[in-house]
Coordinates of C-alpha atoms in Angstrom, one line a residue:
Chain S
X1 CA 0.0 0.0 0.0
X2 CA 3.0 2.3 0.3
X3 CA 3.0 3.1 -3.3
X4 CA -0.5 3.4 -4.5
X5 CA 0.4 6.3 -6.7
X6 CA 3.7 8.0 -7.6
X7 CA 4.8 10.4 -4.9
X8 CA 4.8 14.1 -5.6
X9 CA 8.1 15.5 -6.5
X10 CA 10.4 16.2 -3.6
X11 CA 8.7 13.9 -1.1
X12 CA 10.3 11.1 0.6
X13 CA 11.0 8.0 -1.3
X14 CA 8.4 5.3 -1.4
X15 CA 8.7 2.3 0.8
X16 CA 9.3 -0.6 -1.5
X17 CA 12.7 -2.1 -0.9
X18 CA 13.9 -4.1 -3.8
X19 CA 11.5 -2.6 -6.3
X20 CA 14.1 -0.6 -8.1
X21 CA 17.2 -1.9 -6.5
X22 CA 19.5 -4.1 -8.5
X23 CA 17.9 -3.4 -11.8
X24 CA 20.5 -1.7 -14.1
X25 CA 23.1 -4.3 -13.6
X26 CA 20.7 -6.9 -14.7
X27 CA 19.5 -5.3 -17.9
X28 CA 21.5 -7.6 -20.1
X29 CA 20.0 -10.7 -18.5
X30 CA 16.5 -9.3 -18.8
X31 CA 16.8 -8.9 -22.5
X32 CA 17.6 -12.6 -23.0
X33 CA 15.3 -14.0 -25.6
X34 CA 12.3 -15.7 -24.1
X35 CA 10.4 -17.0 -27.1
X36 CA 7.7 -18.8 -25.1
X37 CA 6.7 -15.6 -23.4
X38 CA 7.3 -13.6 -26.5
X39 CA 5.1 -15.7 -28.8
X40 CA 2.4 -15.9 -26.1
X41 CA 2.4 -12.1 -25.8
X42 CA 1.9 -11.7 -29.5
X43 CA -0.8 -14.3 -29.6
X44 CA -2.6 -12.4 -26.9
X45 CA -2.2 -9.2 -28.8
X46 CA -3.9 -10.9 -31.7
X47 CA -6.8 -12.0 -29.5
X48 CA -7.2 -8.5 -28.1
X49 CA -6.9 -6.7 -31.4
X50 CA -8.8 -8.9 -33.8
X51 CA -12.4 -8.1 -32.6
X52 CA -11.4 -4.4 -32.4
X53 CA -9.9 -4.5 -35.9
X54 CA -13.0 -6.2 -37.2
X55 CA -15.2 -3.6 -35.5
X56 CA -13.5 -0.7 -37.1
X57 CA -13.2 -2.0 -40.6
X58 CA -16.8 -3.2 -40.6
X59 CA -18.0 0.2 -39.6
X60 CA -16.6 1.6 -42.9
X61 CA -18.2 -1.1 -45.1
X62 CA -21.4 -0.8 -47.0
X63 CA -24.0 -3.4 -46.1
X64 CA -23.6 -5.1 -49.5
X65 CA -19.8 -5.1 -49.1
X66 CA -20.1 -6.5 -45.6
X67 CA -22.2 -9.5 -46.7
X68 CA -20.2 -10.5 -49.7
X69 CA -16.6 -9.9 -48.8
X70 CA -14.1 -11.5 -46.5
X71 CA -14.9 -10.1 -43.0
X72 CA -11.3 -9.6 -42.2
X73 CA -10.4 -7.6 -45.3
X74 CA -10.6 -3.8 -45.1
X75 CA -13.2 -2.3 -47.4
X76 CA -12.0 -1.4 -50.8
X77 CA -14.2 1.7 -50.7
X78 CA -14.6 3.4 -47.3
X79 CA -18.0 4.7 -46.6
X80 CA -19.1 7.1 -43.8
X81 CA -22.8 6.3 -44.4
X82 CA -22.9 4.2 -41.2
X83 CA -21.5 6.9 -39.1
X84 CA -23.9 9.3 -40.6
X85 CA -26.8 7.0 -39.9
X86 CA -25.7 6.6 -36.2
X87 CA -25.3 10.4 -35.8
X88 CA -28.7 11.0 -37.3
X89 CA -30.2 8.5 -34.9
X90 CA -30.1 10.9 -31.9
X91 CA -26.5 10.0 -31.2
X92 CA -25.7 13.6 -30.2
X93 CA -28.3 13.5 -27.5
X94 CA -27.1 10.3 -26.0
X95 CA -23.6 11.6 -26.2
X96 CA -24.5 14.8 -24.4
X97 CA -26.3 12.8 -21.7
X98 CA -23.2 10.7 -21.1
X99 CA -21.0 13.8 -20.9
X100 CA -23.4 15.4 -18.5
X101 CA -23.6 12.3 -16.3
X102 CA -19.9 11.7 -16.4
X103 CA -18.7 15.2 -15.7
X104 CA -21.6 15.9 -13.3
X105 CA -20.5 12.9 -11.3
X106 CA -16.7 12.9 -11.4
X107 CA -16.2 16.6 -10.5
X108 CA -18.2 16.6 -7.3
X109 CA -17.0 13.0 -6.5
X110 CA -13.4 14.0 -6.8
X111 CA -13.7 17.2 -4.8
X112 CA -15.6 15.7 -1.9
X113 CA -13.4 12.6 -1.9
X114 CA -10.3 14.9 -1.8
X115 CA -11.7 16.8 1.1
X116 CA -12.5 13.6 2.9
X117 CA -9.1 12.1 2.2
X118 CA -7.4 15.3 3.4
X119 CA -9.5 15.2 6.6
X120 CA -8.7 11.6 7.2
X121 CA -5.0 12.0 6.8
X122 CA -4.7 15.2 8.8
X123 CA -7.0 14.1 11.5
X124 CA -5.5 10.7 11.9
X125 CA -6.2 10.5 15.7
X126 CA -9.8 11.5 15.4
X127 CA -12.3 8.8 16.3
X128 CA -15.0 9.9 14.0
X129 CA -12.7 10.2 11.1
X130 CA -11.4 6.7 11.7
X131 CA -14.9 5.4 11.6
X132 CA -15.6 7.3 8.4
X133 CA -12.5 5.8 6.9
X134 CA -13.4 2.4 8.0
X135 CA -16.8 2.7 6.4
X136 CA -15.3 3.8 3.1
X137 CA -12.9 0.8 3.2
X138 CA -15.9 -1.4 3.8
X139 CA -17.7 0.3 1.0
X140 CA -15.1 -1.0 -1.5
X141 CA -16.6 -4.4 -1.1
X142 CA -20.2 -3.3 -1.7
X143 CA -21.2 -4.2 -5.3
X144 CA -23.6 -1.8 -7.0
X145 CA -25.7 -4.8 -8.1
X146 CA -26.5 -5.6 -4.5
X147 CA -28.0 -2.3 -3.6
X148 CA -29.7 -1.2 -6.9
X149 CA -33.2 -2.0 -5.6
X150 CA -33.1 0.3 -2.6
X151 CA -31.2 2.9 -4.7
X152 CA -34.1 2.7 -7.2
X153 CA -36.6 3.2 -4.3
X154 CA -34.7 6.2 -2.9
X155 CA -34.5 7.8 -6.4
X156 CA -38.3 7.3 -6.8
X157 CA -38.9 8.9 -3.4
X158 CA -36.7 11.8 -4.3
X159 CA -38.8 12.2 -7.4
X160 CA -35.8 12.0 -9.6
X161 CA -36.7 8.9 -11.5
X162 CA -36.0 9.2 -15.3
X163 CA -33.7 12.2 -14.9
X164 CA -30.0 12.4 -15.4
X165 CA -29.5 13.4 -11.7
X166 CA -30.9 10.0 -10.8
X167 CA -27.8 8.4 -12.4
X168 CA -25.4 11.1 -11.2
X169 CA -26.1 10.9 -7.5
X170 CA -25.4 7.2 -6.9
X171 CA -22.5 7.4 -9.3
X172 CA -20.9 10.0 -7.1
X173 CA -21.5 7.9 -4.0
X174 CA -20.0 4.7 -5.6
X175 CA -16.9 6.6 -6.8
X176 CA -16.1 7.8 -3.3
X177 CA -14.5 4.7 -1.5
X178 CA -11.8 4.0 -4.1
X179 CA -11.2 7.7 -4.6
X180 CA -10.7 8.4 -0.9
X181 CA -8.4 5.4 -0.6
X182 CA -6.2 6.5 -3.5
X183 CA -6.1 10.2 -2.5
X184 CA -5.5 9.6 1.2
X185 CA -2.6 7.3 0.4
X186 CA -1.2 10.0 -1.8
X187 CA -1.7 12.9 0.7
X188 CA 0.0 10.8 3.4
X189 CA 3.2 11.1 1.4
X190 CA 3.2 14.9 1.6
X191 CA 6.0 15.8 4.1
X192 CA 4.7 17.1 7.4
X193 CA 7.1 20.0 7.3
X194 CA 5.1 21.5 4.5
X195 CA 1.9 21.6 6.5
X196 CA 3.8 23.0 9.5
X197 CA 5.3 25.8 7.6
X198 CA 1.9 26.7 6.1
X199 CA 0.6 26.9 9.6
X200 CA 3.4 29.1 10.8
X201 CA 2.5 31.4 8.0
X202 CA -1.0 31.6 9.5
X203 CA -2.9 29.6 6.9
X204 CA -6.1 28.0 8.0
X205 CA -6.7 24.3 7.6
X206 CA -9.1 25.1 4.7
X207 CA -6.4 27.3 3.1
X208 CA -3.8 24.6 3.6
X209 CA -6.0 22.0 2.0
X210 CA -6.7 24.0 -1.2
X211 CA -3.4 25.9 -1.6
X212 CA -0.9 23.2 -0.5
X213 CA -2.4 19.7 -0.6
X214 CA -4.7 20.2 -3.6
X215 CA -1.9 21.2 -6.1
X216 CA 0.4 18.5 -4.7
X217 CA -2.2 15.9 -5.1
X218 CA -2.8 16.6 -8.8
X219 CA -1.4 13.4 -10.2
X220 CA -3.6 11.3 -7.9
X221 CA -6.6 13.5 -8.6
X222 CA -6.1 12.9 -12.4
X223 CA -5.8 9.1 -11.8
X224 CA -9.0 9.1 -9.8
X225 CA -10.9 11.2 -12.3
X226 CA -9.9 9.1 -15.3
X227 CA -10.6 5.9 -13.5
X228 CA -14.1 7.1 -12.4
X229 CA -14.8 8.7 -15.8
X230 CA -14.2 5.3 -17.5
X231 CA -16.5 3.5 -15.0
X232 CA -19.3 6.1 -15.1
X233 CA -19.1 6.6 -18.9
X234 CA -19.5 2.8 -19.3
X235 CA -22.1 2.4 -16.6
X236 CA -25.1 0.4 -17.7
X237 CA -27.1 -0.8 -14.7
X238 CA -27.9 2.6 -13.2
X239 CA -29.1 4.2 -16.4
X240 CA -31.1 0.9 -17.1
X241 CA -33.0 1.0 -13.9
X242 CA -33.2 4.7 -13.1
X243 CA -34.3 6.0 -16.4
X244 CA -36.9 5.0 -18.9
X245 CA -37.4 7.6 -21.7
X246 CA -35.0 7.6 -24.7
X247 CA -34.4 11.3 -23.9
X248 CA -32.5 10.3 -20.8
X249 CA -30.5 7.4 -22.2
X250 CA -26.8 7.4 -21.9
X251 CA -24.5 5.8 -24.5
X252 CA -24.3 2.2 -23.2
X253 CA -28.1 2.0 -23.1
X254 CA -28.3 3.7 -26.5
X255 CA -26.0 1.0 -27.9
X256 CA -28.5 -1.6 -26.9
X257 CA -31.2 0.4 -28.6
X258 CA -29.1 0.9 -31.8
X259 CA -28.5 -2.8 -31.9
X260 CA -32.2 -3.5 -32.1
X261 CA -32.9 -0.6 -34.4
X262 CA -30.2 -1.4 -36.9
X263 CA -30.9 -5.1 -36.8
X264 CA -28.9 -7.0 -39.4
X265 CA -27.2 -3.8 -40.5
X266 CA -24.0 -4.9 -38.8
X267 CA -21.8 -2.1 -40.3
X268 CA -24.2 0.5 -38.6
X269 CA -24.0 -1.4 -35.3
X270 CA -20.2 -1.5 -35.6
X271 CA -20.1 2.2 -36.3
X272 CA -22.3 2.9 -33.2
X273 CA -19.9 0.9 -31.0
X274 CA -16.8 2.5 -32.5
X275 CA -18.3 6.0 -32.2
X276 CA -19.1 5.5 -28.5
X277 CA -15.7 4.2 -27.7
X278 CA -13.7 7.0 -29.3
X279 CA -14.1 9.5 -26.4
X280 CA -12.9 7.1 -23.8
X281 CA -10.0 5.9 -25.8
X282 CA -9.0 9.6 -26.3
X283 CA -9.2 10.2 -22.6
X284 CA -7.0 7.1 -22.1
X285 CA -4.5 8.4 -24.6
X286 CA -4.2 11.6 -22.6
X287 CA -4.1 10.2 -19.2
X288 CA -2.6 6.7 -19.7
X289 CA 0.5 7.0 -17.5
X290 CA -1.5 8.3 -14.6
X291 CA -4.2 5.7 -14.9
X292 CA -1.9 2.7 -15.3
X293 CA 0.5 3.7 -12.6
X294 CA -2.4 4.3 -10.2
X295 CA -3.9 0.9 -11.1
X296 CA -0.7 -1.3 -11.0
X297 CA 0.8 0.2 -7.9
X298 CA -2.5 0.1 -6.1
X299 CA -2.9 -3.7 -6.5
X300 CA 0.7 -4.8 -6.2
X301 CA 1.6 -6.7 -3.1
Chain R
X1 CA -14.5 18.2 5.6
X2 CA -15.1 14.5 5.4
X3 CA -18.8 15.1 5.9
X4 CA -20.1 15.7 2.3
X5 CA -18.5 12.4 1.1
X6 CA -19.6 10.6 4.2
X7 CA -23.2 11.7 3.9
X8 CA -23.3 10.9 0.2
X9 CA -21.9 7.5 0.7
X10 CA -24.1 6.6 3.7
X11 CA -27.1 7.8 1.7
X12 CA -26.5 5.8 -1.5
X13 CA -24.3 3.0 -0.2
X14 CA -24.8 2.1 3.4
X15 CA -28.6 2.8 3.8
X16 CA -29.3 0.9 0.6
X17 CA -27.3 -2.0 1.9
X18 CA -29.5 -2.1 5.0
X19 CA -32.5 -1.3 2.9
X20 CA -32.0 -4.4 0.7
X21 CA -32.1 -6.5 3.8
X22 CA -35.4 -4.9 4.9
X23 CA -36.8 -5.1 1.4
X24 CA -36.1 -8.8 1.3
X25 CA -38.6 -9.2 4.2
X26 CA -41.2 -7.1 2.4
X27 CA -43.5 -7.2 -0.6
X28 CA -43.3 -4.5 -3.2
X29 CA -44.0 -4.4 -6.9
X30 CA -41.6 -1.6 -7.6
X31 CA -44.3 0.6 -9.1
X32 CA -47.0 1.5 -6.5
X33 CA -45.9 3.2 -3.3
X34 CA -47.1 0.5 -1.0
X35 CA -44.3 -1.5 0.5
X36 CA -45.6 -4.1 3.0
X37 CA -43.5 -5.9 5.5
X38 CA -44.5 -9.5 5.0
X39 CA -41.9 -11.4 7.0
X40 CA -40.4 -14.4 5.2
X41 CA -42.8 -14.5 2.3
X42 CA -40.3 -13.0 -0.2
X43 CA -37.5 -15.2 1.0
X44 CA -39.8 -18.3 0.7
X45 CA -40.7 -17.1 -2.8
X46 CA -37.1 -16.6 -3.8
X47 CA -35.9 -19.8 -2.4
X48 CA -38.7 -22.0 -3.7
X49 CA -38.4 -20.5 -7.2
X50 CA -37.4 -23.5 -9.3
X51 CA -35.0 -21.4 -11.4
X52 CA -32.9 -20.5 -8.3
X53 CA -30.7 -23.6 -8.2
X54 CA -29.9 -23.1 -11.9
X55 CA -29.0 -19.5 -11.3
X56 CA -26.7 -20.5 -8.4
X57 CA -25.1 -23.3 -10.5
X58 CA -24.6 -20.9 -13.5
X59 CA -23.1 -18.3 -11.2
X60 CA -20.6 -20.7 -9.7
X61 CA -19.8 -22.2 -13.1
X62 CA -19.0 -18.8 -14.6
X63 CA -17.0 -18.0 -11.5
X64 CA -14.9 -21.2 -11.6
X65 CA -14.4 -21.3 -15.3
X66 CA -13.5 -17.7 -15.6
X67 CA -11.0 -18.0 -12.7
X68 CA -9.5 -21.1 -14.3
X69 CA -9.0 -19.4 -17.7
X70 CA -8.0 -15.9 -16.5
X71 CA -5.6 -16.7 -13.7
X72 CA -2.9 -18.6 -15.6
X73 CA -3.1 -16.3 -18.6
X74 CA -2.9 -13.2 -16.4
X75 CA 0.1 -14.5 -14.5
X76 CA 2.0 -15.4 -17.7
X77 CA 1.1 -12.1 -19.3
X78 CA 2.0 -10.2 -16.2
X79 CA 5.4 -11.9 -16.0
X80 CA 5.9 -11.3 -19.7
X81 CA 5.0 -7.6 -19.4
X82 CA 7.1 -7.0 -16.3
X83 CA 10.4 -7.3 -18.2
X84 CA 11.1 -4.0 -19.7
X85 CA 11.7 -3.7 -23.3
X86 CA 10.4 -1.0 -25.6
X87 CA 8.0 -3.2 -27.5
X88 CA 6.5 -4.7 -24.4
X89 CA 5.5 -1.2 -23.3
X90 CA 3.8 -0.8 -26.6
X91 CA 2.1 -4.1 -26.2
X92 CA 0.8 -3.2 -22.7
X93 CA -0.8 -0.1 -24.1
X94 CA -2.7 -2.2 -26.6
X95 CA -3.6 -4.9 -24.0
X96 CA -5.3 -2.2 -22.0
X97 CA -7.9 -1.3 -24.6
X98 CA -10.6 -3.8 -23.6
X99 CA -10.7 -2.3 -20.1
X100 CA -11.9 1.0 -21.7
X101 CA -14.8 -0.4 -23.5
X102 CA -18.2 -0.7 -21.8
X103 CA -19.5 -4.2 -21.3
X104 CA -22.4 -3.2 -23.5
X105 CA -20.0 -2.3 -26.3
X106 CA -18.1 -5.5 -25.9
X107 CA -21.2 -7.7 -25.8
X108 CA -22.6 -6.1 -28.9
X109 CA -19.3 -6.5 -30.8
X110 CA -19.1 -10.1 -30.0
X111 CA -22.7 -10.7 -30.7
X112 CA -22.3 -9.4 -34.2
X113 CA -19.0 -11.0 -34.7
X114 CA -20.2 -14.4 -33.7
X115 CA -23.6 -14.2 -35.4
X116 CA -24.2 -17.6 -37.1
X117 CA -25.6 -16.2 -40.3
X118 CA -23.7 -13.0 -40.8
X119 CA -20.7 -13.2 -38.4
X120 CA -17.1 -14.0 -39.0
X121 CA -17.5 -17.8 -39.1
X122 CA -20.0 -17.6 -42.0
X123 CA -18.0 -14.9 -43.7
X124 CA -14.8 -16.8 -43.7
X125 CA -16.4 -20.0 -44.5
X126 CA -14.4 -21.9 -41.8
X127 CA -16.5 -24.8 -40.7
X128 CA -15.1 -24.9 -37.1
X129 CA -15.8 -21.2 -36.6
X130 CA -19.3 -21.3 -37.9
X131 CA -21.1 -22.4 -34.8
X132 CA -24.2 -21.0 -33.1
X133 CA -22.0 -19.6 -30.4
X134 CA -24.7 -17.9 -28.3
X135 CA -27.5 -20.2 -29.3
X136 CA -26.4 -23.5 -27.6
X137 CA -26.2 -23.8 -23.9
X138 CA -22.6 -25.1 -23.6
X139 CA -21.3 -23.0 -26.3
X140 CA -22.9 -19.9 -24.8
X141 CA -21.2 -20.5 -21.5
X142 CA -17.9 -21.0 -23.2
X143 CA -18.4 -17.9 -25.3
X144 CA -19.3 -15.9 -22.2
X145 CA -16.1 -17.1 -20.4
X146 CA -14.1 -16.2 -23.4
X147 CA -15.6 -12.7 -23.6
X148 CA -15.2 -12.2 -19.8
X149 CA -11.5 -13.2 -20.1
X150 CA -11.0 -11.0 -23.1
X151 CA -12.3 -8.1 -21.0
X152 CA -10.6 -8.7 -17.7
X153 CA -7.3 -10.5 -18.3
X154 CA -5.7 -7.1 -19.1
X155 CA -6.7 -5.8 -15.7
X156 CA -5.4 -8.8 -13.8
X157 CA -2.2 -9.0 -15.9
X158 CA -1.6 -5.4 -14.8
X159 CA -1.8 -6.4 -11.2
X160 CA 0.6 -9.3 -11.8
X161 CA 2.9 -7.0 -13.7
X162 CA 3.1 -4.7 -10.8
X163 CA 3.8 -7.5 -8.4
X164 CA 6.4 -9.2 -10.5
X165 CA 8.4 -6.0 -10.7
X166 CA 8.6 -6.0 -6.9
X167 CA 10.2 -9.4 -6.6
X168 CA 13.8 -8.7 -5.5
X169 CA 16.2 -9.5 -8.2
X170 CA 18.8 -11.0 -6.0
X171 CA 16.5 -14.1 -5.7
X172 CA 16.9 -14.8 -9.4
X173 CA 20.6 -14.3 -9.2
X174 CA 20.9 -16.8 -6.4
X175 CA 18.8 -19.2 -8.4
X176 CA 20.9 -18.8 -11.4
X177 CA 24.1 -19.4 -9.5
X178 CA 22.4 -22.6 -8.3
X179 CA 21.9 -23.5 -12.0
X180 CA 18.1 -23.1 -12.1
X181 CA 16.7 -22.6 -15.5
X182 CA 13.9 -20.2 -16.5
X183 CA 11.1 -22.7 -15.8
X184 CA 12.5 -23.7 -12.4
X185 CA 12.9 -20.0 -11.6
X186 CA 9.3 -19.4 -12.5
X187 CA 7.9 -22.2 -10.3
X188 CA 10.5 -21.8 -7.6
X189 CA 10.6 -18.0 -7.2
X190 CA 8.0 -16.1 -9.2
X191 CA 5.0 -18.1 -8.4
X192 CA 5.5 -18.4 -4.7
X193 CA 6.4 -14.7 -4.5
X194 CA 3.1 -13.9 -6.2
X195 CA 1.1 -15.7 -3.6
X196 CA -0.6 -12.7 -2.1
X197 CA -1.1 -11.2 -5.5
X198 CA -2.8 -14.3 -6.6
X199 CA -5.1 -14.1 -3.6
X200 CA -5.9 -10.4 -4.3
X201 CA -6.5 -11.0 -8.0
X202 CA -8.6 -14.1 -7.3
X203 CA -10.7 -12.3 -4.8
X204 CA -11.4 -9.5 -7.3
X205 CA -12.2 -12.1 -10.0
X206 CA -14.4 -14.3 -7.9
X207 CA -16.3 -11.5 -6.2
X208 CA -16.5 -9.6 -9.4
X209 CA -17.9 -12.5 -11.3
X210 CA -20.9 -12.5 -8.9
X211 CA -21.9 -9.2 -10.2
X212 CA -21.6 -9.8 -14.0
X213 CA -24.7 -8.2 -15.3
X214 CA -24.3 -5.8 -18.2
X215 CA -22.2 -8.3 -20.2
X216 CA -24.6 -11.2 -19.8
X217 CA -27.6 -9.1 -20.2
X218 CA -26.6 -7.6 -23.5
X219 CA -24.8 -10.8 -24.8
X220 CA -27.4 -13.4 -24.1
X221 CA -30.0 -11.9 -21.7
X222 CA -29.5 -15.1 -19.7
X223 CA -30.2 -17.5 -22.6
X224 CA -30.4 -19.7 -24.5
X225 CA -33.1 -20.8 -22.1
X226 CA -31.6 -20.2 -18.8
X227 CA -28.1 -21.4 -19.6
X228 CA -26.3 -18.1 -18.7
X229 CA -28.9 -16.8 -16.3
X230 CA -26.6 -16.0 -13.3
X231 CA -27.9 -14.6 -10.0
X232 CA -27.5 -11.0 -10.9
X233 CA -29.5 -11.5 -14.1
X234 CA -32.1 -13.5 -12.1
X235 CA -32.3 -10.6 -9.6
X236 CA -32.9 -8.0 -12.4
X237 CA -35.6 -10.2 -14.0
X238 CA -37.4 -10.9 -10.8
X239 CA -37.3 -7.3 -9.6
X240 CA -37.5 -5.1 -12.6
X241 CA -39.3 -7.3 -15.1
X242 CA -41.5 -9.5 -12.9
X243 CA -42.1 -6.7 -10.4
X244 CA -41.2 -8.9 -7.5
X245 CA -38.9 -6.6 -5.6
X246 CA -39.0 -8.6 -2.4
X247 CA -37.7 -11.9 -3.8
X248 CA -35.2 -9.8 -6.0
X249 CA -33.9 -8.2 -2.8
X250 CA -33.5 -11.7 -1.2
X251 CA -31.3 -12.6 -4.2
X252 CA -29.3 -9.4 -3.7
X253 CA -28.8 -10.4 -0.1
X254 CA -27.6 -13.9 -1.2
X255 CA -25.2 -12.1 -3.6
X256 CA -23.7 -9.9 -0.8
X257 CA -23.4 -12.8 1.6
X258 CA -21.8 -15.0 -1.0
X259 CA -19.3 -12.3 -1.9
X260 CA -18.5 -11.6 1.7
X261 CA -18.0 -15.3 2.5
X262 CA -15.8 -15.9 -0.5
X263 CA -13.6 -12.9 0.2
X264 CA -13.2 -13.9 3.8
X265 CA -12.4 -17.5 2.7
X266 CA -9.8 -16.3 0.2
X267 CA -8.3 -13.9 2.7
X268 CA -8.0 -16.8 5.2
X269 CA -6.3 -18.8 2.5
X270 CA -3.9 -16.0 2.0
X271 CA -3.1 -16.0 5.8
X272 CA -2.9 -12.2 5.9
X273 CA -5.4 -9.9 7.3
X274 CA -4.3 -6.5 6.4
X275 CA -5.7 -6.5 2.9
X276 CA -9.1 -5.0 3.5
X277 CA -8.5 -2.4 0.8
X278 CA -8.2 -4.9 -2.0
X279 CA -11.7 -6.1 -2.4
X280 CA -14.3 -5.1 -4.9
X281 CA -12.5 -2.2 -6.6

């Protein structure tokens, strides 16, 4: 747990003896050929990429072309008809809904998780905060599926059923436990001296939180935001049970609709899937390092 | 400062968790406002439902098979990726892509790809590939396991990659001096050193597999027949389609308890108790 995320510049080194030691001298040995591992790695790449490749090339085929040519061959003539069809089928609305839900959930979720993480780290001796932290840790083990029925009931009672807020509120709540965990582990690595010198300068706890801890925590905040954005953007169950009208559908739900609507028009289905995947792949391209280091370090031993 | 997050989580996480227990002792159709406490009626209805044993069987089958397929491949890939060369970095970027896609997108892709009349099997004209992948019970389970593995192996191999990088290198040097080859090193050092990671990853896999819903729902909707109708799907159908929120809540409680029992069991197997942060994420 010592190295859930990379430490901010200038803080003390992370506590993983052996992780980086003794590497350079062994570079040579590590490059030894390992054809079993190597070929296995490439085979897996094929397994991962083949469906994606198929998806993308299919999305550029005309229906006739799709039915009568080798499914693995790229189209001789690229067509954008399928994309046009998807965009004309209310794609923009679904897309906007997904953007509203994702942004509307991750911004508040990150802010309140950061505040909670800060309080938990700074008030380490406080009994209430210890309990709060314990509840968040426990919360990591609560699957959304297990609580959807009461969440549905609460949303109905709040008269939010079939609105985007209905998806946003529980999404925020379920983003909190992991966010607090990642952020508090990160804030813990900020040197105490920095906090003390802020206090000497007469800063309030509130000021210290925003002016010192917040900027220093930026890498972890980015990790958490991307991680949650991927999860919420892809969320299916909450939109499925908490909304009803096509007006409020988010992209994953819309995909299911497209699939029925387009039927055997597989190129159109492929275009719809491709189109919905682009934003999240772009986000990943931007924040890849943050996300992967956050994930790997977090689950190492 | 911790209050907003705490209130939010209690309201939509903890209260619903208690709520689902209460609802499992109630009768509610999910539509009208009347919720009546009716004692064990809903539990009796859930437990005597003839499709429950099948749902439990399917859930555990998916759990066991997906563990068996994912674990060895994830370990091998993790070990492979842990060695640093330029092209492996590039490979890991590509391996990550399935993690970005929604289960709905993945399910729809495979559904079209494997379609018996228009899919890849028919298009390529390869007899062995041209099966009714999602239309026959055994094939549908196998296909589901494949798709699940496709989606989640990248995640677990990342976990293993991180762990392999933390194994002290001196151990391998010592082994080499003793003349142990690669395979011996793998079984003698790497695998034992990964013990806790295996427990962590398995816990995530096993508990996570209890909650597969989106993927199954879009891929097969539980079919053909009830071949892939796992507990989470059964819960959704009972609650939101058959309007039996009481029995559906009882199934949710069964899911929570099973998940809890399994993670405690796995943690005991691991023999370490300080890993509370590793579940469910």
